[in-house]
Coordinates of C-alpha atoms in Angstrom, one line a residue:
X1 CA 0.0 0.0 0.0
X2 CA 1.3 3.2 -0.9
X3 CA 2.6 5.4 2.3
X4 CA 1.2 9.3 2.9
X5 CA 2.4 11.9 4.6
X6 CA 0.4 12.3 7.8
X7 CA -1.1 15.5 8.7
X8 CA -1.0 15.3 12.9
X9 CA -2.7 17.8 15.2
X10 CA -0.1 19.8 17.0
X11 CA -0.3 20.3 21.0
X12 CA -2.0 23.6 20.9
X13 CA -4.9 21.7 18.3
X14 CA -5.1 19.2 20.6
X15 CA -6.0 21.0 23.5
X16 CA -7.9 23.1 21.9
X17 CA -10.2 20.4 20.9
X18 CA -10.2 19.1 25.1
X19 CA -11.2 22.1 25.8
X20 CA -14.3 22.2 23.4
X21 CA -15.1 18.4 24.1
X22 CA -14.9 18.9 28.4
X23 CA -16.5 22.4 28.9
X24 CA -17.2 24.0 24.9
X25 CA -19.7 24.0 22.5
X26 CA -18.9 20.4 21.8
X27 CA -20.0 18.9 25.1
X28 CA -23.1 21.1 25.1
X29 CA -24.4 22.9 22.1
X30 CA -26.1 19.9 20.3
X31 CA -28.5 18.3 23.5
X32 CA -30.4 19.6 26.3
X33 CA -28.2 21.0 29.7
X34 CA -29.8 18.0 31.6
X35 CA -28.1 15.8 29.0
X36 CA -24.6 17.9 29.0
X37 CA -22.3 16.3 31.1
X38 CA -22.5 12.4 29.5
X39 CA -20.1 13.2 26.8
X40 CA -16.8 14.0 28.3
X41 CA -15.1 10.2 28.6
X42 CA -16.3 9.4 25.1
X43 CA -14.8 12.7 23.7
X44 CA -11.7 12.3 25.2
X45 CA -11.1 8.6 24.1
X46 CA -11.5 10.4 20.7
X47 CA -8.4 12.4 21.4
X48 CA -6.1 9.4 22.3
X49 CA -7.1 8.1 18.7
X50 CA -6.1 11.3 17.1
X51 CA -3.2 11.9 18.6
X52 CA -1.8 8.6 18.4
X53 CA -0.9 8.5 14.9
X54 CA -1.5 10.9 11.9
X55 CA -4.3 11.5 9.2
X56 CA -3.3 10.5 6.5
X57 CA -4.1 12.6 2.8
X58 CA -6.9 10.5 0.9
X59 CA -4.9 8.1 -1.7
X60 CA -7.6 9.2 -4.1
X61 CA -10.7 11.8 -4.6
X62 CA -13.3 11.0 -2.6
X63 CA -15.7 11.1 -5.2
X64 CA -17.1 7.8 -5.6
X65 CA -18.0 6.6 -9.4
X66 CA -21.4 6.0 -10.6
X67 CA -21.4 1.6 -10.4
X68 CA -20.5 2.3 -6.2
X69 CA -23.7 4.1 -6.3
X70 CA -26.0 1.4 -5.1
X71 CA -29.2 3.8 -4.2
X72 CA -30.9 2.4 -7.3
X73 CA -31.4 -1.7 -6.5
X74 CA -31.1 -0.7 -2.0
X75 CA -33.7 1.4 -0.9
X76 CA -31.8 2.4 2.5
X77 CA -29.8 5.0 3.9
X78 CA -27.5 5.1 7.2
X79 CA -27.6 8.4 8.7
X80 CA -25.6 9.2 11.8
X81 CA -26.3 11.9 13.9
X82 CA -25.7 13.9 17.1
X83 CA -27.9 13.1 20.0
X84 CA -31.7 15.7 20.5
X85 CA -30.7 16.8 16.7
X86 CA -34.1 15.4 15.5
X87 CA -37.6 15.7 15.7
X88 CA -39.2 12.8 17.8
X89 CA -43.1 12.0 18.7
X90 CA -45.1 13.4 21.8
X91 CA -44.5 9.2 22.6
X92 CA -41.2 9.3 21.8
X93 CA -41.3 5.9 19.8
X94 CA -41.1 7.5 16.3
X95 CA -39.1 10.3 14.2
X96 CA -42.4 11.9 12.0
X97 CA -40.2 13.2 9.1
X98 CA -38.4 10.2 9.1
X99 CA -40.9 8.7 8.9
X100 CA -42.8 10.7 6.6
X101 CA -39.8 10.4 4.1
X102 CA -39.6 6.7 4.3
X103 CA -43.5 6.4 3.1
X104 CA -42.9 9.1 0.4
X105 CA -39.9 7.6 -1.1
X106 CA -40.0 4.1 -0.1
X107 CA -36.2 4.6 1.0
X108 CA -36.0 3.5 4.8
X109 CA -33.7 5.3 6.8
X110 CA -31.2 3.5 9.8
X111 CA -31.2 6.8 12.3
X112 CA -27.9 6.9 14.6
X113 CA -26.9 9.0 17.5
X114 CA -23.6 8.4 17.5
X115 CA -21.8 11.3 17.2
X116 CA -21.3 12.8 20.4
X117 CA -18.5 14.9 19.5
X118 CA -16.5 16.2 16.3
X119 CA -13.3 14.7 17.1
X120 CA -14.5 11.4 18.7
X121 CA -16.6 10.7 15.6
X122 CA -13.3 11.4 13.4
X123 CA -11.8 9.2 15.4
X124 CA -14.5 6.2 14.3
X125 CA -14.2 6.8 10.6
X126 CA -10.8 7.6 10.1
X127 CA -9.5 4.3 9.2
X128 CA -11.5 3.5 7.1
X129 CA -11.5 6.7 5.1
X130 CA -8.2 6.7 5.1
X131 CA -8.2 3.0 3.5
X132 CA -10.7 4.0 0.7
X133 CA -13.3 1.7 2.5
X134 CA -16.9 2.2 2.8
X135 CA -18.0 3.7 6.5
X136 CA -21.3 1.9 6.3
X137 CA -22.3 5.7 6.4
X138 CA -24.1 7.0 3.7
X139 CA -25.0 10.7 5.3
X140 CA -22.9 12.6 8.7
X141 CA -23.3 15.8 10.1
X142 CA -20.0 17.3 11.7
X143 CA -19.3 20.9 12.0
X144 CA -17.4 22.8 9.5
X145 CA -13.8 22.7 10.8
X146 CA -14.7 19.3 10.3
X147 CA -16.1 19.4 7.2
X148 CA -13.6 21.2 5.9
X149 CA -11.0 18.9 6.8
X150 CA -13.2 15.8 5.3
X151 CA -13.3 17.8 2.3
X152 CA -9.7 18.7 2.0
X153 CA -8.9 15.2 2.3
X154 CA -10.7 13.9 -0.2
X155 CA -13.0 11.9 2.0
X156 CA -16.5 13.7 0.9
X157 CA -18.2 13.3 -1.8
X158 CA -19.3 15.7 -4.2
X159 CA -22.9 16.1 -4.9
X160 CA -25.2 15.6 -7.3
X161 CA -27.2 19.5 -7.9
X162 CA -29.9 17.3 -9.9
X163 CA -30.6 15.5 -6.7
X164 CA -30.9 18.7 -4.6
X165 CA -33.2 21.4 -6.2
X166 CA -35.0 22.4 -3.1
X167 CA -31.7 22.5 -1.4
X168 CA -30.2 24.6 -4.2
X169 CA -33.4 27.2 -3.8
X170 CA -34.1 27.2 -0.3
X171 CA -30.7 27.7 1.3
X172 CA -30.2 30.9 2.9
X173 CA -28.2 32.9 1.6
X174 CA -25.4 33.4 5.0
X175 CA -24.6 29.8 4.4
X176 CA -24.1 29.9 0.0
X177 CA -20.8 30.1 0.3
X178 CA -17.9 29.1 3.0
X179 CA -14.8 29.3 2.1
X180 CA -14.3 25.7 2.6
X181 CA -16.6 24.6 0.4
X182 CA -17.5 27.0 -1.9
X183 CA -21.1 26.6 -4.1
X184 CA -22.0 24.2 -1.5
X185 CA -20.6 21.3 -3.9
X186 CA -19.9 18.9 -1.0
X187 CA -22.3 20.0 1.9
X188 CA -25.4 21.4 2.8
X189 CA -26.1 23.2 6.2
X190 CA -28.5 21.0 8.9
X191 CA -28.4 24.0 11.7
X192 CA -26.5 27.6 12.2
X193 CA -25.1 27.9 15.6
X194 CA -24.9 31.9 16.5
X195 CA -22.3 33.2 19.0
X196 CA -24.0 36.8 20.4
X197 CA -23.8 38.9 23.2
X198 CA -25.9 37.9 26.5
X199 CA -26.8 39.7 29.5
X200 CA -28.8 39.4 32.6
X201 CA -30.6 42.9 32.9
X202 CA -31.1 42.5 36.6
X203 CA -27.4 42.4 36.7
X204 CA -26.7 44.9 34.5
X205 CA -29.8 47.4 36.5
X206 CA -31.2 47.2 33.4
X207 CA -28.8 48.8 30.8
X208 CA -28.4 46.9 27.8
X209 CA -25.1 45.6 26.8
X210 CA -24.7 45.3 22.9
X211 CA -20.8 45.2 21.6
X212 CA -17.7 44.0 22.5
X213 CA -16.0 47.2 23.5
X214 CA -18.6 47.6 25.8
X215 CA -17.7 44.5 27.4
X216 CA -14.3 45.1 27.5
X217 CA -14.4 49.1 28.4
X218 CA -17.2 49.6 30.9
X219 CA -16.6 50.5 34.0
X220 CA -19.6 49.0 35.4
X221 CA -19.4 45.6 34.0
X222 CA -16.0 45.3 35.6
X223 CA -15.3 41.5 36.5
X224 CA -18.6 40.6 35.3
X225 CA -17.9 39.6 32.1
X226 CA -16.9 36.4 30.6
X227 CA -15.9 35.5 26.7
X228 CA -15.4 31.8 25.9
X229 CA -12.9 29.5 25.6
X230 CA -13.5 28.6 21.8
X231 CA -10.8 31.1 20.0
X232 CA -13.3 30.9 16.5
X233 CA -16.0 32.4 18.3
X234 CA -14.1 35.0 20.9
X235 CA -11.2 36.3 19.0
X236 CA -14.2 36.5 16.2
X237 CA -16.5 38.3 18.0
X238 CA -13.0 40.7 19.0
X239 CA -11.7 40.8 15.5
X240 CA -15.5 42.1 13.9
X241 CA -15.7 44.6 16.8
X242 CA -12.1 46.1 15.9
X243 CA -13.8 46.4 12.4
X244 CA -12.0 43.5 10.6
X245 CA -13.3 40.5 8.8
X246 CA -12.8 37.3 10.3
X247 CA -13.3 35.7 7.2
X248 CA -10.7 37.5 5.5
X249 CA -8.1 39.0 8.6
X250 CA -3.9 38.9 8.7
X251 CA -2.0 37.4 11.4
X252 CA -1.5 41.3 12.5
X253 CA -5.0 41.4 13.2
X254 CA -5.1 38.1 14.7
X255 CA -2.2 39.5 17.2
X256 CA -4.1 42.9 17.9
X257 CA -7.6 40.9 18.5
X258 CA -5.5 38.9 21.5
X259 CA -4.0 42.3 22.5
X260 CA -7.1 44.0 23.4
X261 CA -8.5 41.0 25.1
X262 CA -5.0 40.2 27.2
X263 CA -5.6 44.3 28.2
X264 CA -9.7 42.9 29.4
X265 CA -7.7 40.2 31.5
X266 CA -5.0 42.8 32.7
X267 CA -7.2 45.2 33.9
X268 CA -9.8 42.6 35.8
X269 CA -12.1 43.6 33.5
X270 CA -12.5 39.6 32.3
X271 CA -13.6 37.7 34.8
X272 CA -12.7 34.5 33.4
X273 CA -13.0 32.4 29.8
X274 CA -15.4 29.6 29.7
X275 CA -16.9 26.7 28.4
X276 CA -21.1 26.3 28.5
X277 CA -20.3 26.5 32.6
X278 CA -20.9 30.4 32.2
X279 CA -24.5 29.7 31.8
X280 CA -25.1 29.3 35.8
X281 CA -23.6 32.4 36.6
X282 CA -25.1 34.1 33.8
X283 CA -28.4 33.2 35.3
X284 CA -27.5 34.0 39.0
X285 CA -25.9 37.3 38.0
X286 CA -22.4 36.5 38.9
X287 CA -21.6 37.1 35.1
X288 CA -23.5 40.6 34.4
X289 CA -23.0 40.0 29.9
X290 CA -20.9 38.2 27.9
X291 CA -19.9 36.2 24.7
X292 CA -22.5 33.3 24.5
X293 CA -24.0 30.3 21.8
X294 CA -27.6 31.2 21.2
X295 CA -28.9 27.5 21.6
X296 CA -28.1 28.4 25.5
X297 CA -29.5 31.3 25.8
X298 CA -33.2 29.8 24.1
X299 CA -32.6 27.6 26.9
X300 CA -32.1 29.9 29.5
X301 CA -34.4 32.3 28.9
X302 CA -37.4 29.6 28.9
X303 CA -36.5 29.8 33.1
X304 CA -35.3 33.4 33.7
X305 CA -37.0 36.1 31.9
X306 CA -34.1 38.5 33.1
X307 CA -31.8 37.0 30.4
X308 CA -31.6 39.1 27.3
X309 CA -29.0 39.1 23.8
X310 CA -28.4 41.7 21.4
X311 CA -26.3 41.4 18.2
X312 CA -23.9 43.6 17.6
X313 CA -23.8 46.4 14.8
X314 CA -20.4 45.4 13.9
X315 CA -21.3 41.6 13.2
X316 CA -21.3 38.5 15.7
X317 CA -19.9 34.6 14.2
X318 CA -22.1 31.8 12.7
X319 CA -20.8 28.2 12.7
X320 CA -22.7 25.7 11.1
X321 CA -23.1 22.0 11.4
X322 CA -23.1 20.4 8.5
X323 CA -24.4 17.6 6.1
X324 CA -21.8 15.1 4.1
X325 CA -21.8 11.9 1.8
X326 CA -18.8 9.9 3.4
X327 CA -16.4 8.7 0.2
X328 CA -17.6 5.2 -0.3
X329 CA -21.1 5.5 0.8
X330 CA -23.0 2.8 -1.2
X331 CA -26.4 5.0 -1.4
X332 CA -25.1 8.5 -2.3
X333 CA -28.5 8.8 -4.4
X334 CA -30.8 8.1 -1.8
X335 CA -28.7 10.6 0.6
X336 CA -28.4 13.7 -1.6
X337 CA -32.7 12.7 -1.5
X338 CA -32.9 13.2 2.0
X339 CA -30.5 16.4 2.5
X340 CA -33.3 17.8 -0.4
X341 CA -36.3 16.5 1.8
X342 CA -35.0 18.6 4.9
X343 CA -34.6 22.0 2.9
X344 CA -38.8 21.7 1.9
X345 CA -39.8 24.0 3.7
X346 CA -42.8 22.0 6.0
X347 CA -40.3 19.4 6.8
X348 CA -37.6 22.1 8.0
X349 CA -40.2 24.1 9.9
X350 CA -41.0 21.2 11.8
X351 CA -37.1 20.3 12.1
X352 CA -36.5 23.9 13.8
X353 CA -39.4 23.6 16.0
X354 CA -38.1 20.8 17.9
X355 CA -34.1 21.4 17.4
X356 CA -34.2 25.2 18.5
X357 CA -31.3 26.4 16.5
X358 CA -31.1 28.6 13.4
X359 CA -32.6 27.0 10.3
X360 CA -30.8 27.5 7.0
X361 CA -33.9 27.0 5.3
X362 CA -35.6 30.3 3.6
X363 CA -39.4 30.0 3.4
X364 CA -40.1 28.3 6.4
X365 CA -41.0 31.2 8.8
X366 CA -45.0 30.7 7.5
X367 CA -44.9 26.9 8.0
X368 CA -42.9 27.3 11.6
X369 CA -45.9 30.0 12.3
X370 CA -48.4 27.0 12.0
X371 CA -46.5 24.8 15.0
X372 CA -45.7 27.7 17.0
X373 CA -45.9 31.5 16.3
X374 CA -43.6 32.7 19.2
X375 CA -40.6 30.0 17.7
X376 CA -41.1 31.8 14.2
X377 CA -40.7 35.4 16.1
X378 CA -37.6 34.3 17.5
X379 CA -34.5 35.5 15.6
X380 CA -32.6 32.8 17.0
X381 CA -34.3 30.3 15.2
X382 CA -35.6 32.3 12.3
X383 CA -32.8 35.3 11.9
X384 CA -34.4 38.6 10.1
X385 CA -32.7 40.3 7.5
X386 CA -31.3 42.3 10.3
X387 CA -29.4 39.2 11.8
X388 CA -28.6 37.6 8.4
X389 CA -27.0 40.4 6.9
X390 CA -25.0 40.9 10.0
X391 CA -23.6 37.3 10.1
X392 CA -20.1 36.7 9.6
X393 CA -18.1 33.4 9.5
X394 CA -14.2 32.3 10.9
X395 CA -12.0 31.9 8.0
X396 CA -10.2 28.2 7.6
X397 CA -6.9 27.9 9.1
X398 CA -4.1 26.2 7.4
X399 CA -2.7 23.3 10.0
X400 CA 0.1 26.2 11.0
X401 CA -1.9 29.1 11.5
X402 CA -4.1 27.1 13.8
X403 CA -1.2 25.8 15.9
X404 CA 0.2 29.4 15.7
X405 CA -3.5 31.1 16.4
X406 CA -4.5 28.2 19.2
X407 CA -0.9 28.3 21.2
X408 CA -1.6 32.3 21.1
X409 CA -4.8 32.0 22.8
X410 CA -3.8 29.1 24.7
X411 CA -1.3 31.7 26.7
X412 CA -4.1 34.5 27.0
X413 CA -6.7 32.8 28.6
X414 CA -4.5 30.6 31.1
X415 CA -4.9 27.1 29.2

């Protein structure tokens, strides 16, 4: 067998990725708080695979020819999934679009939760991506550092457009086009996942807290404020503040993003960097605002009216998770069929009214209006043009700037 070149995760990656799998938006983001804390020994174990040995370069391109294809004569699909990421019954025994699908198309869909984490899952599939085997995975959804990489690797596979005309329509147009995939010609979007600015207005004697200098500059938020441990979303949120595009920025920029927030840290004005723990003190008051996911604060304020986000004029980060065809998937056809089922616009309304995070479907606010009206008010779920326009995503890092960029942060916040 011919030998690759291994691309391994340096130290700062590495804990960079603990840090999102014990305490980030990996343990949390994608299930209920109740559920938070199960995921820590699996994501960890993940690690040790990773880190172990390298990933190897794809010995070909991913994209599988037409005879692998075997949609045609096997009417299935195996879809793996992260755990509370899709709609179930009031009985809990069935998933209705699913479901619905299945009757419609005759294709019957094997539903797993087992992705619990972004680097644990990597950790499952790797081998046999990396062999040009078959996963036994016809359709994943990882997030788009991930995606990116599975793309970049050769490991996805590109998609058919004829199989994906509602997809192709109804995508919003914040998600078109990331740099890592750009047209959309090996994903499609399942959820957004908004970082904004939160604040509990009892702590804050009602004054409303709306940008990042005024997090880091006023006098009267002073060791009340938190920022999180995730560099994308922070030194994002710093970078669009400062008036530069994190989709486009220098390592100059990078450097003067850290700056100002090692002078927040200096001067006491940060109280500390977190995972989703900031979420209890954030409703207690011990945190007056800070940098926060959205799905926690949908969450949050369904207990404690006094919890309130703003997005900033200057722009706040969007992450998305993210819908592939693993190289080697024997049912390609039948998958690119269900990533076009989820972007009709009844089937995503009733997809955001369960999952509670932003729905990169466009036409659905009408449909989601039918389930509930207050879930197609919220701009969380549903952003306005207002929101949209003012979304911005985290450029990809090549392997170095990411060690560079993660060892940076790594230093600032005390990691």
């Amino acid at each position: 067998m011919e030998q690759y070149e291994p691309e391994r995760l340096s130290a700062p990656q590495l804990s960079a990725m603990r840090r999102s799998l014990t305490s980030g938006r990996g343990a949390l983001t994608r299930r209920s708080l109740l559920r938070a804390s199960a995921t820590g020994a699996l994501a960890l174990g993940g690690l040790g695979t990773l880190s172990a040995c390298g990933i190897p370069p794809a010995a070909s391109e991913g994209d599988a020819a037409a005879s692998d294809d075997h949609s045609r004569t096997e009417k299935r699909i195996n879809f793996s999934n992260w755990t509370e990421y899709m709609d179930v019954s009031d009985d809990e025994k069935s998933r209705p679009t699913l479901a619905a699908f299945t009757k419609r198309t005759g294709i019957a869909v094997k539903y797993t939760e087992d992705i619990n984490d972004n680097v644990e899952f990597f950790g499952k599939i790797k081998p046999q991506l990396a062999a040009g085997q078959d996963t036994g995975r016809d359709l994943v959804i990882v997030t788009d550092w991930l995606a990116a990489r599975i793309i970049r690797l050769g490991w996805a596979q590109r998609l058919d457009p004829a199989n994906l005309p509602h997809a192709f329509a109804n995508l919003s147009p914040q998600f078109r086009s990331p740099d890592w995939d750009p047209g959309r010609a090996y994903s499609y979007p399942w959820t957004g996942i908004p970082t904004v600015i939160a604040y509990n207005q009892k702590a804050t004697g009602g004054r409303k807290v709306d940008s990042i200098t005024q997090l880091l500059d006023d006098p009267e938020l002073k060791g009340k404020v938190s920022f999180l441990s995730e560099m994308r979303d922070s030194v994002g949120m710093t970078l669009l503040d400062m008036g530069k595009d994190p989709g486009s920025f220098t390592d100059a920029d990078y450097d003067a993003a850290i700056g100002r927030l090692q002078k927040g840290v200096d001067r006491k004005q940060i109280r500390r960097f977190t995972g989703n723990d900031y979420t209890a003190d954030l409703s207690k008051g011990d945190i007056a605002a800070c940098v926060a996911w959205a799905g926690d604060i949908i969450q949050l304020q369904a207990d404690n009216p006094d919890i309130k986000f703003t997005i900033p004029a200057a722009g706040y980060i969007t992450s998305s998770d993210n819908m592939l065809v693993p190289a080697r998937a024997r049912h390609k056809t039948n998958a690119e069929k269900l990533m076009d089922y989820y972007y009709e616009p009844p089937v995503a309304a009733q997809l955001a009214a369960y999952i509670n995070y932003v729905c990169p479907v466009d036409g659905v606010r009408e449909e989601l209006a039918k389930i509930d009206k207050a879930m197609a008010s919220n701009t969380l779920i549903l952003p306005d043009k207002y929101m949209a326009a003012k979304s911005r995503s985290f450029r990809s890092l090549s392997s170095e700037e990411e060690t560079a960029y993660e060892e940076k942060f790594a230093k600032l916040i005390g990691a």
